[in-house]
PDB file of C-alpha atoms in Angstrom:
ATOM      1  CA  ALA J   1      37.111  14.596 -15.315  1.00 78.00           C
ATOM      2  CA  GLN J   2      33.824  13.312 -13.577  1.00 83.00           C
ATOM      3  CA  SER J   3      34.032   9.154 -12.366  1.00 90.00           C
ATOM      4  CA  VAL J   4      31.304   7.198 -10.160  1.00 94.00           C
ATOM      5  CA  THR J   5      32.277   4.290  -7.824  1.00 96.00           C
ATOM      6  CA  GLN J   6      29.890   1.565  -6.705  1.00 97.00           C
ATOM      7  CA  PRO J   7      31.636  -0.320  -4.085  1.00 96.00           C
ATOM      8  CA  ASP J   8      28.890  -3.155  -4.519  1.00 95.00           C
ATOM      9  CA  ILE J   9      28.957  -5.478  -7.131  1.00 95.00           C
ATOM     10  CA  HIS J  10      25.992  -7.393  -5.991  1.00 95.00           C
ATOM     11  CA  ILE J  11      23.573  -7.336  -3.033  1.00 97.00           C
ATOM     12  CA  THR J  12      21.178  -9.893  -1.901  1.00 97.00           C
ATOM     13  CA  VAL J  13      17.985  -8.787   0.063  1.00 97.00           C
ATOM     14  CA  SER J  14      15.123 -10.761   1.339  1.00 97.00           C
ATOM     15  CA  GLU J  15      11.955  -9.731  -0.019  1.00 96.00           C
ATOM     16  CA  GLY J  16      10.221  -6.977   1.686  1.00 97.00           C
ATOM     17  CA  ALA J  17      13.530  -6.083   3.718  1.00 97.00           C
ATOM     18  CA  SER J  18      14.602  -2.268   2.975  1.00 97.00           C
ATOM     19  CA  LEU J  19      17.705  -1.298   0.515  1.00 97.00           C
ATOM     20  CA  GLU J  20      20.258   0.780   0.437  1.00 98.00           C
ATOM     21  CA  LEU J  21      22.446   0.947  -2.891  1.00 98.00           C
ATOM     22  CA  ARG J  22      25.930   3.153  -2.120  1.00 98.00           C
ATOM     23  CA  CYS J  23      27.553   5.928  -4.972  1.00 97.00           C
ATOM     24  CA  ASN J  24      30.302   8.104  -4.975  1.00 97.00           C
ATOM     25  CA  TYR J  25      31.073  10.594  -7.408  1.00 94.00           C
ATOM     26  CA  SER J  26      34.014  13.039  -8.488  1.00 91.00           C
ATOM     27  CA  TYR J  27      33.460  15.988  -9.985  1.00 84.00           C
ATOM     28  CA  GLY J  28      34.668  19.449  -9.392  1.00 74.00           C
ATOM     29  CA  ALA J  29      31.496  21.622  -9.026  1.00 77.00           C
ATOM     30  CA  THR J  30      27.833  20.297  -8.349  1.00 75.00           C
ATOM     31  CA  PRO J  31      26.604  17.621 -10.663  1.00 84.00           C
ATOM     32  CA  TYR J  32      23.799  16.273 -12.414  1.00 90.00           C
ATOM     33  CA  LEU J  33      23.071  12.471 -10.576  1.00 93.00           C
ATOM     34  CA  PHE J  34      20.858   9.656 -11.745  1.00 95.00           C
ATOM     35  CA  TRP J  35      19.987   6.525 -11.129  1.00 97.00           C
ATOM     36  CA  TYR J  36      18.991   4.022 -13.701  1.00 97.00           C
ATOM     37  CA  VAL J  37      17.945   0.537 -13.584  1.00 97.00           C
ATOM     38  CA  GLN J  38      18.063  -2.745 -16.401  1.00 94.00           C
ATOM     39  CA  SER J  39      16.091  -5.203 -15.565  1.00 91.00           C
ATOM     40  CA  PRO J  40      17.629  -8.477 -17.612  1.00 84.00           C
ATOM     41  CA  GLY J  41      17.981  -7.926 -21.195  1.00 80.00           C
ATOM     42  CA  GLN J  42      16.011  -4.711 -21.644  1.00 84.00           C
ATOM     43  CA  GLY J  43      17.332  -1.107 -21.292  1.00 88.00           C
ATOM     44  CA  LEU J  44      17.885   1.903 -19.201  1.00 93.00           C
ATOM     45  CA  GLN J  45      14.630   2.686 -17.499  1.00 94.00           C
ATOM     46  CA  LEU J  46      15.082   6.263 -15.064  1.00 94.00           C
ATOM     47  CA  LEU J  47      14.718   5.902 -11.543  1.00 96.00           C
ATOM     48  CA  LEU J  48      14.760   9.482 -10.264  1.00 95.00           C
ATOM     49  CA  LYS J  49      17.565  12.451 -10.830  1.00 93.00           C
ATOM     50  CA  TYR J  50      19.126  15.279  -8.524  1.00 93.00           C
ATOM     51  CA  PHE J  51      19.896  18.358 -10.569  1.00 88.00           C
ATOM     52  CA  SER J  52      19.611  21.040  -7.750  1.00 86.00           C
ATOM     53  CA  GLY J  53      17.244  21.640  -4.897  1.00 88.00           C
ATOM     54  CA  ASP J  54      15.868  19.476  -2.041  1.00 90.00           C
ATOM     55  CA  THR J  55      18.465  16.721  -1.538  1.00 92.00           C
ATOM     56  CA  LEU J  56      16.421  14.170  -0.636  1.00 96.00           C
ATOM     57  CA  VAL J  57      14.328  13.152  -4.398  1.00 96.00           C
ATOM     58  CA  GLN J  58      11.737  10.590  -4.667  1.00 97.00           C
ATOM     59  CA  GLY J  59      11.805   8.775  -7.910  1.00 96.00           C
ATOM     60  CA  ILE J  60       9.482   5.431  -9.313  1.00 95.00           C
ATOM     61  CA  LYS J  61       8.419   2.396  -8.431  1.00 95.00           C
ATOM     62  CA  GLY J  62       9.327   3.949  -4.523  1.00 96.00           C
ATOM     63  CA  PHE J  63      12.939   4.683  -4.875  1.00 97.00           C
ATOM     64  CA  GLU J  64      14.651   7.548  -3.285  1.00 98.00           C
ATOM     65  CA  ALA J  65      17.556   8.292  -3.083  1.00 98.00           C
ATOM     66  CA  GLU J  66      19.496  11.109  -1.063  1.00 97.00           C
ATOM     67  CA  PHE J  67      22.447  14.238  -2.702  1.00 95.00           C
ATOM     68  CA  LYS J  68      25.682  14.467   0.252  1.00 94.00           C
ATOM     69  CA  ARG J  69      27.847  16.755  -0.972  1.00 92.00           C
ATOM     70  CA  SER J  70      29.877  16.651   2.158  1.00 92.00           C
ATOM     71  CA  GLN J  71      30.587  12.849   1.568  1.00 94.00           C
ATOM     72  CA  SER J  72      30.413  13.149  -2.741  1.00 93.00           C
ATOM     73  CA  SER J  73      27.018  10.956  -2.031  1.00 96.00           C
ATOM     74  CA  PHE J  74      23.554   9.651  -3.993  1.00 97.00           C
ATOM     75  CA  ASN J  75      22.586   6.810  -2.431  1.00 98.00           C
ATOM     76  CA  LEU J  76      19.735   4.834  -3.511  1.00 98.00           C
ATOM     77  CA  ARG J  77      17.021   3.693  -0.849  1.00 98.00           C
ATOM     78  CA  LYS J  78      13.443   1.964  -0.910  1.00 98.00           C
ATOM     79  CA  PRO J  79      12.159   0.554   2.512  1.00 97.00           C
ATOM     80  CA  SER J  80      10.383  -2.313   1.100  1.00 97.00           C
ATOM     81  CA  VAL J  81      11.917  -4.493  -1.939  1.00 97.00           C
ATOM     82  CA  HIS J  82       9.679  -6.755  -4.255  1.00 96.00           C
ATOM     83  CA  TRP J  83      10.454  -9.402  -6.298  1.00 95.00           C
ATOM     84  CA  SER J  84      10.145  -7.176  -9.218  1.00 94.00           C
ATOM     85  CA  ASP J  85      13.215  -5.255  -7.858  1.00 96.00           C
ATOM     86  CA  ALA J  86      15.789  -7.750  -8.891  1.00 96.00           C
ATOM     87  CA  ALA J  87      17.660  -5.814 -11.816  1.00 96.00           C
ATOM     88  CA  GLU J  88      21.026  -4.016 -12.703  1.00 96.00           C
ATOM     89  CA  TYR J  89      21.067  -0.469 -10.777  1.00 97.00           C
ATOM     90  CA  PHE J  90      23.438   2.047 -12.274  1.00 97.00           C
ATOM     91  CA  CYS J  91      24.331   5.554 -10.984  1.00 97.00           C
ATOM     92  CA  ALA J  92      25.341   8.250 -13.232  1.00 94.00           C
ATOM     93  CA  VAL J  93      26.913  11.410 -12.847  1.00 91.00           C
ATOM     94  CA  GLY J  94      26.512  14.365 -16.182  1.00 86.00           C
ATOM     95  CA  VAL J  95      28.374  17.768 -16.596  1.00 75.00           C
ATOM     96  CA  ARG J  96      26.369  20.908 -16.341  1.00 65.00           C
ATOM     97  CA  GLY J  97      26.749  22.914 -19.818  1.00 57.00           C
ATOM     98  CA  GLY J  98      27.909  20.492 -22.322  1.00 55.00           C
ATOM     99  CA  ALA J  99      26.033  17.918 -24.477  1.00 59.00           C
ATOM    100  CA  ASP J 100      28.380  15.283 -22.265  1.00 69.00           C
ATOM    101  CA  GLY J 101      27.091  12.006 -22.670  1.00 80.00           C
ATOM    102  CA  LEU J 102      26.655  10.254 -18.415  1.00 88.00           C
ATOM    103  CA  THR J 103      29.312   9.019 -16.626  1.00 90.00           C
ATOM    104  CA  PHE J 104      28.217   5.815 -14.866  1.00 94.00           C
ATOM    105  CA  GLY J 105      29.208   3.579 -12.052  1.00 95.00           C
ATOM    106  CA  LYS J 106      29.921  -0.086 -13.078  1.00 95.00           C
ATOM    107  CA  GLY J 107      26.267  -1.023 -12.078  1.00 96.00           C
ATOM    108  CA  THR J 108      24.895  -2.732  -8.619  1.00 97.00           C
ATOM    109  CA  HIS J 109      23.598  -6.248  -9.027  1.00 96.00           C
ATOM    110  CA  LEU J 110      20.656  -7.063  -7.025  1.00 97.00           C
ATOM    111  CA  ILE J 111      19.208 -10.367  -5.889  1.00 97.00           C
ATOM    112  CA  ILE J 112      15.925 -10.759  -4.136  1.00 96.00           C
ATOM    113  CA  GLN J 113      15.390 -13.919  -1.384  1.00 95.00           C
ATOM    114  CA  PRO J 114      12.016 -14.865  -1.266  1.00 90.00           C
TER     115      PRO J 114
ATOM    116  CA  ASP Q   1       4.380   4.807 -28.736  1.00 64.00           C
ATOM    117  CA  THR Q   2       8.329   3.610 -28.295  1.00 72.00           C
ATOM    118  CA  ALA Q   3      10.519   7.206 -27.566  1.00 90.00           C
ATOM    119  CA  VAL Q   4      14.054   5.523 -28.219  1.00 94.00           C
ATOM    120  CA  SER Q   5      13.911   2.907 -31.150  1.00 95.00           C
ATOM    121  CA  GLN Q   6      17.002   0.666 -31.857  1.00 95.00           C
ATOM    122  CA  THR Q   7      16.856  -2.223 -34.555  1.00 96.00           C
ATOM    123  CA  PRO Q   8      18.160  -4.794 -35.121  1.00 96.00           C
ATOM    124  CA  LYS Q   9      17.508  -6.203 -31.180  1.00 94.00           C
ATOM    125  CA  TYR Q  10      20.095  -8.556 -32.168  1.00 96.00           C
ATOM    126  CA  LEU Q  11      23.035  -8.713 -34.440  1.00 97.00           C
ATOM    127  CA  VAL Q  12      25.286 -11.760 -35.466  1.00 97.00           C
ATOM    128  CA  THR Q  13      27.682 -11.967 -37.977  1.00 97.00           C
ATOM    129  CA  GLN Q  14      31.491 -12.980 -39.133  1.00 97.00           C
ATOM    130  CA  MET Q  15      34.571 -10.923 -38.011  1.00 97.00           C
ATOM    131  CA  GLY Q  16      35.487  -8.524 -41.279  1.00 97.00           C
ATOM    132  CA  ASN Q  17      31.971  -7.995 -41.753  1.00 97.00           C
ATOM    133  CA  ASP Q  18      30.572  -4.297 -42.632  1.00 97.00           C
ATOM    134  CA  LYS Q  19      27.400  -3.647 -39.889  1.00 97.00           C
ATOM    135  CA  SER Q  20      24.873  -0.776 -39.297  1.00 97.00           C
ATOM    136  CA  ILE Q  21      22.808  -0.366 -36.071  1.00 98.00           C
ATOM    137  CA  LYS Q  22      20.069   2.328 -36.609  1.00 97.00           C
ATOM    138  CA  CYS Q  23      18.273   4.231 -33.835  1.00 97.00           C
ATOM    139  CA  GLU Q  24      15.299   6.831 -33.780  1.00 97.00           C
ATOM    140  CA  GLN Q  25      13.626   9.577 -31.362  1.00 95.00           C
ATOM    141  CA  ASN Q  26      10.196  10.482 -31.529  1.00 95.00           C
ATOM    142  CA  LEU Q  27      11.025  12.706 -28.360  1.00 92.00           C
ATOM    143  CA  GLY Q  28      11.968  15.539 -30.377  1.00 90.00           C
ATOM    144  CA  HIS Q  29      15.335  16.011 -28.735  1.00 89.00           C
ATOM    145  CA  ASP Q  30      18.818  17.620 -30.323  1.00 86.00           C
ATOM    146  CA  THR Q  31      20.942  15.201 -28.570  1.00 88.00           C
ATOM    147  CA  MET Q  32      21.612  11.973 -29.498  1.00 90.00           C
ATOM    148  CA  TYR Q  33      24.403   9.283 -28.377  1.00 92.00           C
ATOM    149  CA  TRP Q  34      25.569   5.895 -28.340  1.00 94.00           C
ATOM    150  CA  TYR Q  35      26.983   3.994 -25.824  1.00 94.00           C
ATOM    151  CA  LYS Q  36      28.624   0.262 -25.549  1.00 95.00           C
ATOM    152  CA  GLN Q  37      28.048  -1.871 -22.562  1.00 94.00           C
ATOM    153  CA  ASP Q  38      31.038  -4.563 -22.122  1.00 92.00           C
ATOM    154  CA  SER Q  39      30.378  -8.184 -20.468  1.00 90.00           C
ATOM    155  CA  LYS Q  40      30.935  -6.694 -17.129  1.00 89.00           C
ATOM    156  CA  LYS Q  41      28.028  -5.168 -18.181  1.00 88.00           C
ATOM    157  CA  PHE Q  42      30.016  -1.322 -17.652  1.00 91.00           C
ATOM    158  CA  LEU Q  43      28.499   1.574 -19.813  1.00 92.00           C
ATOM    159  CA  LYS Q  44      30.622   4.226 -21.812  1.00 91.00           C
ATOM    160  CA  ILE Q  45      30.091   6.417 -24.446  1.00 90.00           C
ATOM    161  CA  MET Q  46      30.857   6.241 -27.362  1.00 92.00           C
ATOM    162  CA  PHE Q  47      29.334   9.152 -29.241  1.00 88.00           C
ATOM    163  CA  SER Q  48      27.106  12.306 -29.185  1.00 87.00           C
ATOM    164  CA  TYR Q  49      25.307  14.085 -31.559  1.00 87.00           C
ATOM    165  CA  ASN Q  50      24.028  17.953 -31.597  1.00 83.00           C
ATOM    166  CA  ASN Q  51      21.902  19.041 -34.442  1.00 73.00           C
ATOM    167  CA  LYS Q  52      23.287  16.516 -36.892  1.00 70.00           C
ATOM    168  CA  GLU Q  53      27.109  17.708 -35.026  1.00 78.00           C
ATOM    169  CA  LEU Q  54      29.574  15.786 -33.662  1.00 82.00           C
ATOM    170  CA  ILE Q  55      29.952  16.993 -30.102  1.00 75.00           C
ATOM    171  CA  ILE Q  56      32.224  13.896 -28.044  1.00 71.00           C
ATOM    172  CA  ASN Q  57      34.076  11.545 -29.234  1.00 74.00           C
ATOM    173  CA  GLU Q  58      35.819   8.993 -26.908  1.00 71.00           C
ATOM    174  CA  THR Q  59      38.590   6.848 -27.802  1.00 82.00           C
ATOM    175  CA  VAL Q  60      36.425   4.658 -30.727  1.00 89.00           C
ATOM    176  CA  PRO Q  61      38.493   3.118 -32.510  1.00 90.00           C
ATOM    177  CA  ASN Q  62      37.628   5.110 -36.081  1.00 90.00           C
ATOM    178  CA  ARG Q  63      36.083   1.652 -37.474  1.00 94.00           C
ATOM    179  CA  PHE Q  64      33.079   3.061 -35.656  1.00 94.00           C
ATOM    180  CA  SER Q  65      31.553   5.781 -37.569  1.00 92.00           C
ATOM    181  CA  PRO Q  66      27.954   7.459 -35.973  1.00 91.00           C
ATOM    182  CA  LYS Q  67      26.042   9.044 -39.010  1.00 91.00           C
ATOM    183  CA  SER Q  68      22.808  11.510 -38.784  1.00 89.00           C
ATOM    184  CA  PRO Q  69      20.382  11.744 -41.854  1.00 89.00           C
ATOM    185  CA  ASP Q  70      18.432  14.114 -39.566  1.00 89.00           C
ATOM    186  CA  LYS Q  71      18.259  15.678 -35.792  1.00 86.00           C
ATOM    187  CA  ALA Q  72      15.725  12.104 -34.947  1.00 93.00           C
ATOM    188  CA  HIS Q  73      18.068   9.426 -36.456  1.00 94.00           C
ATOM    189  CA  LEU Q  74      21.938   8.422 -35.281  1.00 94.00           C
ATOM    190  CA  ASN Q  75      22.851   4.953 -36.801  1.00 96.00           C
ATOM    191  CA  LEU Q  76      26.159   3.499 -35.958  1.00 96.00           C
ATOM    192  CA  HIS Q  77      28.493   1.498 -38.796  1.00 96.00           C
ATOM    193  CA  ILE Q  78      31.014  -0.666 -37.684  1.00 96.00           C
ATOM    194  CA  ASN Q  79      33.438  -1.735 -40.788  1.00 96.00           C
ATOM    195  CA  SER Q  80      35.541  -4.484 -40.227  1.00 97.00           C
ATOM    196  CA  LEU Q  81      34.006  -5.983 -36.786  1.00 97.00           C
ATOM    197  CA  GLU Q  82      36.608  -7.863 -34.727  1.00 97.00           C
ATOM    198  CA  LEU Q  83      35.800 -10.404 -31.600  1.00 96.00           C
ATOM    199  CA  GLY Q  84      36.621  -7.389 -29.043  1.00 94.00           C
ATOM    200  CA  ASP Q  85      32.968  -5.300 -30.311  1.00 96.00           C
ATOM    201  CA  SER Q  86      31.403  -8.049 -29.252  1.00 97.00           C
ATOM    202  CA  ALA Q  87      29.005  -6.320 -27.074  1.00 96.00           C
ATOM    203  CA  VAL Q  88      24.986  -4.559 -26.060  1.00 95.00           C
ATOM    204  CA  TYR Q  89      25.121  -1.237 -28.047  1.00 97.00           C
ATOM    205  CA  PHE Q  90      22.321   1.774 -26.242  1.00 96.00           C
ATOM    206  CA  CYS Q  91      21.120   4.651 -28.173  1.00 96.00           C
ATOM    207  CA  ALA Q  92      20.027   7.195 -25.842  1.00 93.00           C
ATOM    208  CA  SER Q  93      18.432  10.928 -26.090  1.00 91.00           C
ATOM    209  CA  SER Q  94      18.134  14.044 -24.807  1.00 88.00           C
ATOM    210  CA  GLN Q  95      17.336  17.846 -25.033  1.00 82.00           C
ATOM    211  CA  ALA Q  96      20.347  19.722 -26.050  1.00 62.00           C
ATOM    212  CA  GLN Q  97      23.233  22.149 -24.589  1.00 53.00           C
ATOM    213  CA  SER Q  98      22.713  20.769 -21.080  1.00 60.00           C
ATOM    214  CA  VAL Q  99      22.535  17.824 -19.400  1.00 60.00           C
ATOM    215  CA  SER Q 100      18.893  16.350 -19.118  1.00 72.00           C
ATOM    216  CA  ILE Q 101      17.350  13.417 -18.849  1.00 84.00           C
ATOM    217  CA  GLN Q 102      18.820  10.734 -21.386  1.00 88.00           C
ATOM    218  CA  TYR Q 103      16.079   7.914 -22.726  1.00 91.00           C
ATOM    219  CA  PHE Q 104      17.483   4.671 -23.800  1.00 93.00           C
ATOM    220  CA  GLY Q 105      17.156   2.608 -26.367  1.00 94.00           C
ATOM    221  CA  ALA Q 106      15.837  -1.419 -25.252  1.00 93.00           C
ATOM    222  CA  GLY Q 107      19.889  -1.921 -27.084  1.00 95.00           C
ATOM    223  CA  THR Q 108      21.498  -3.761 -29.633  1.00 96.00           C
ATOM    224  CA  ARG Q 109      23.219  -7.294 -28.980  1.00 96.00           C
ATOM    225  CA  LEU Q 110      25.876  -7.405 -30.814  1.00 97.00           C
ATOM    226  CA  SER Q 111      27.780 -10.938 -31.655  1.00 97.00           C
ATOM    227  CA  VAL Q 112      31.119 -11.092 -33.603  1.00 97.00           C
ATOM    228  CA  LEU Q 113      31.715 -15.040 -34.072  1.00 96.00           C
TER     229      LEU Q 113
END
């Protein structure tokens, strides 16, 4: 079975600073990978996805992520964070070939310092 | 127009009651899902439906039953509610037969007293 690890439960970043959120997955084949963001009291919004091809993927709100097969990682980055980026970030993995649900990591809570 | 909508947004009820949460999607997707987010914000798949057929059913108590009157709707019915059922329940949908982007509703916060 697949699994996702987000090693950082909380991350605090100053506004304007760069951000990297870590995600490691476990799956026997090439996975589908996703980053979702959840603002307080809101549902989940897709930031970006990796299915195949270019390992550096661009998403909404200035986010990008890089798939590294050798490290089983899919880290999320942003060059300069804004106060509105404060939220919960979830990495997820999907399995090819079936209508299965996504397996989520436990999330990283991002705090932005002024 | 909201793509995936859930009602109600908040649900407060007593232990032992039966309740339902409704979900509708207007994306024309064939597969719909229910997820549970616990108090530590951990998200776990509960069910998925593809063309009105249950595809997966994780280790969820049989007090929970998904009901799909058509492919645009997947309702969640919960019998004999327990304190531990308190959580946020998310509905999602995607195109069928392959993992693709899942679109999530805003969630239903269930509080069992």
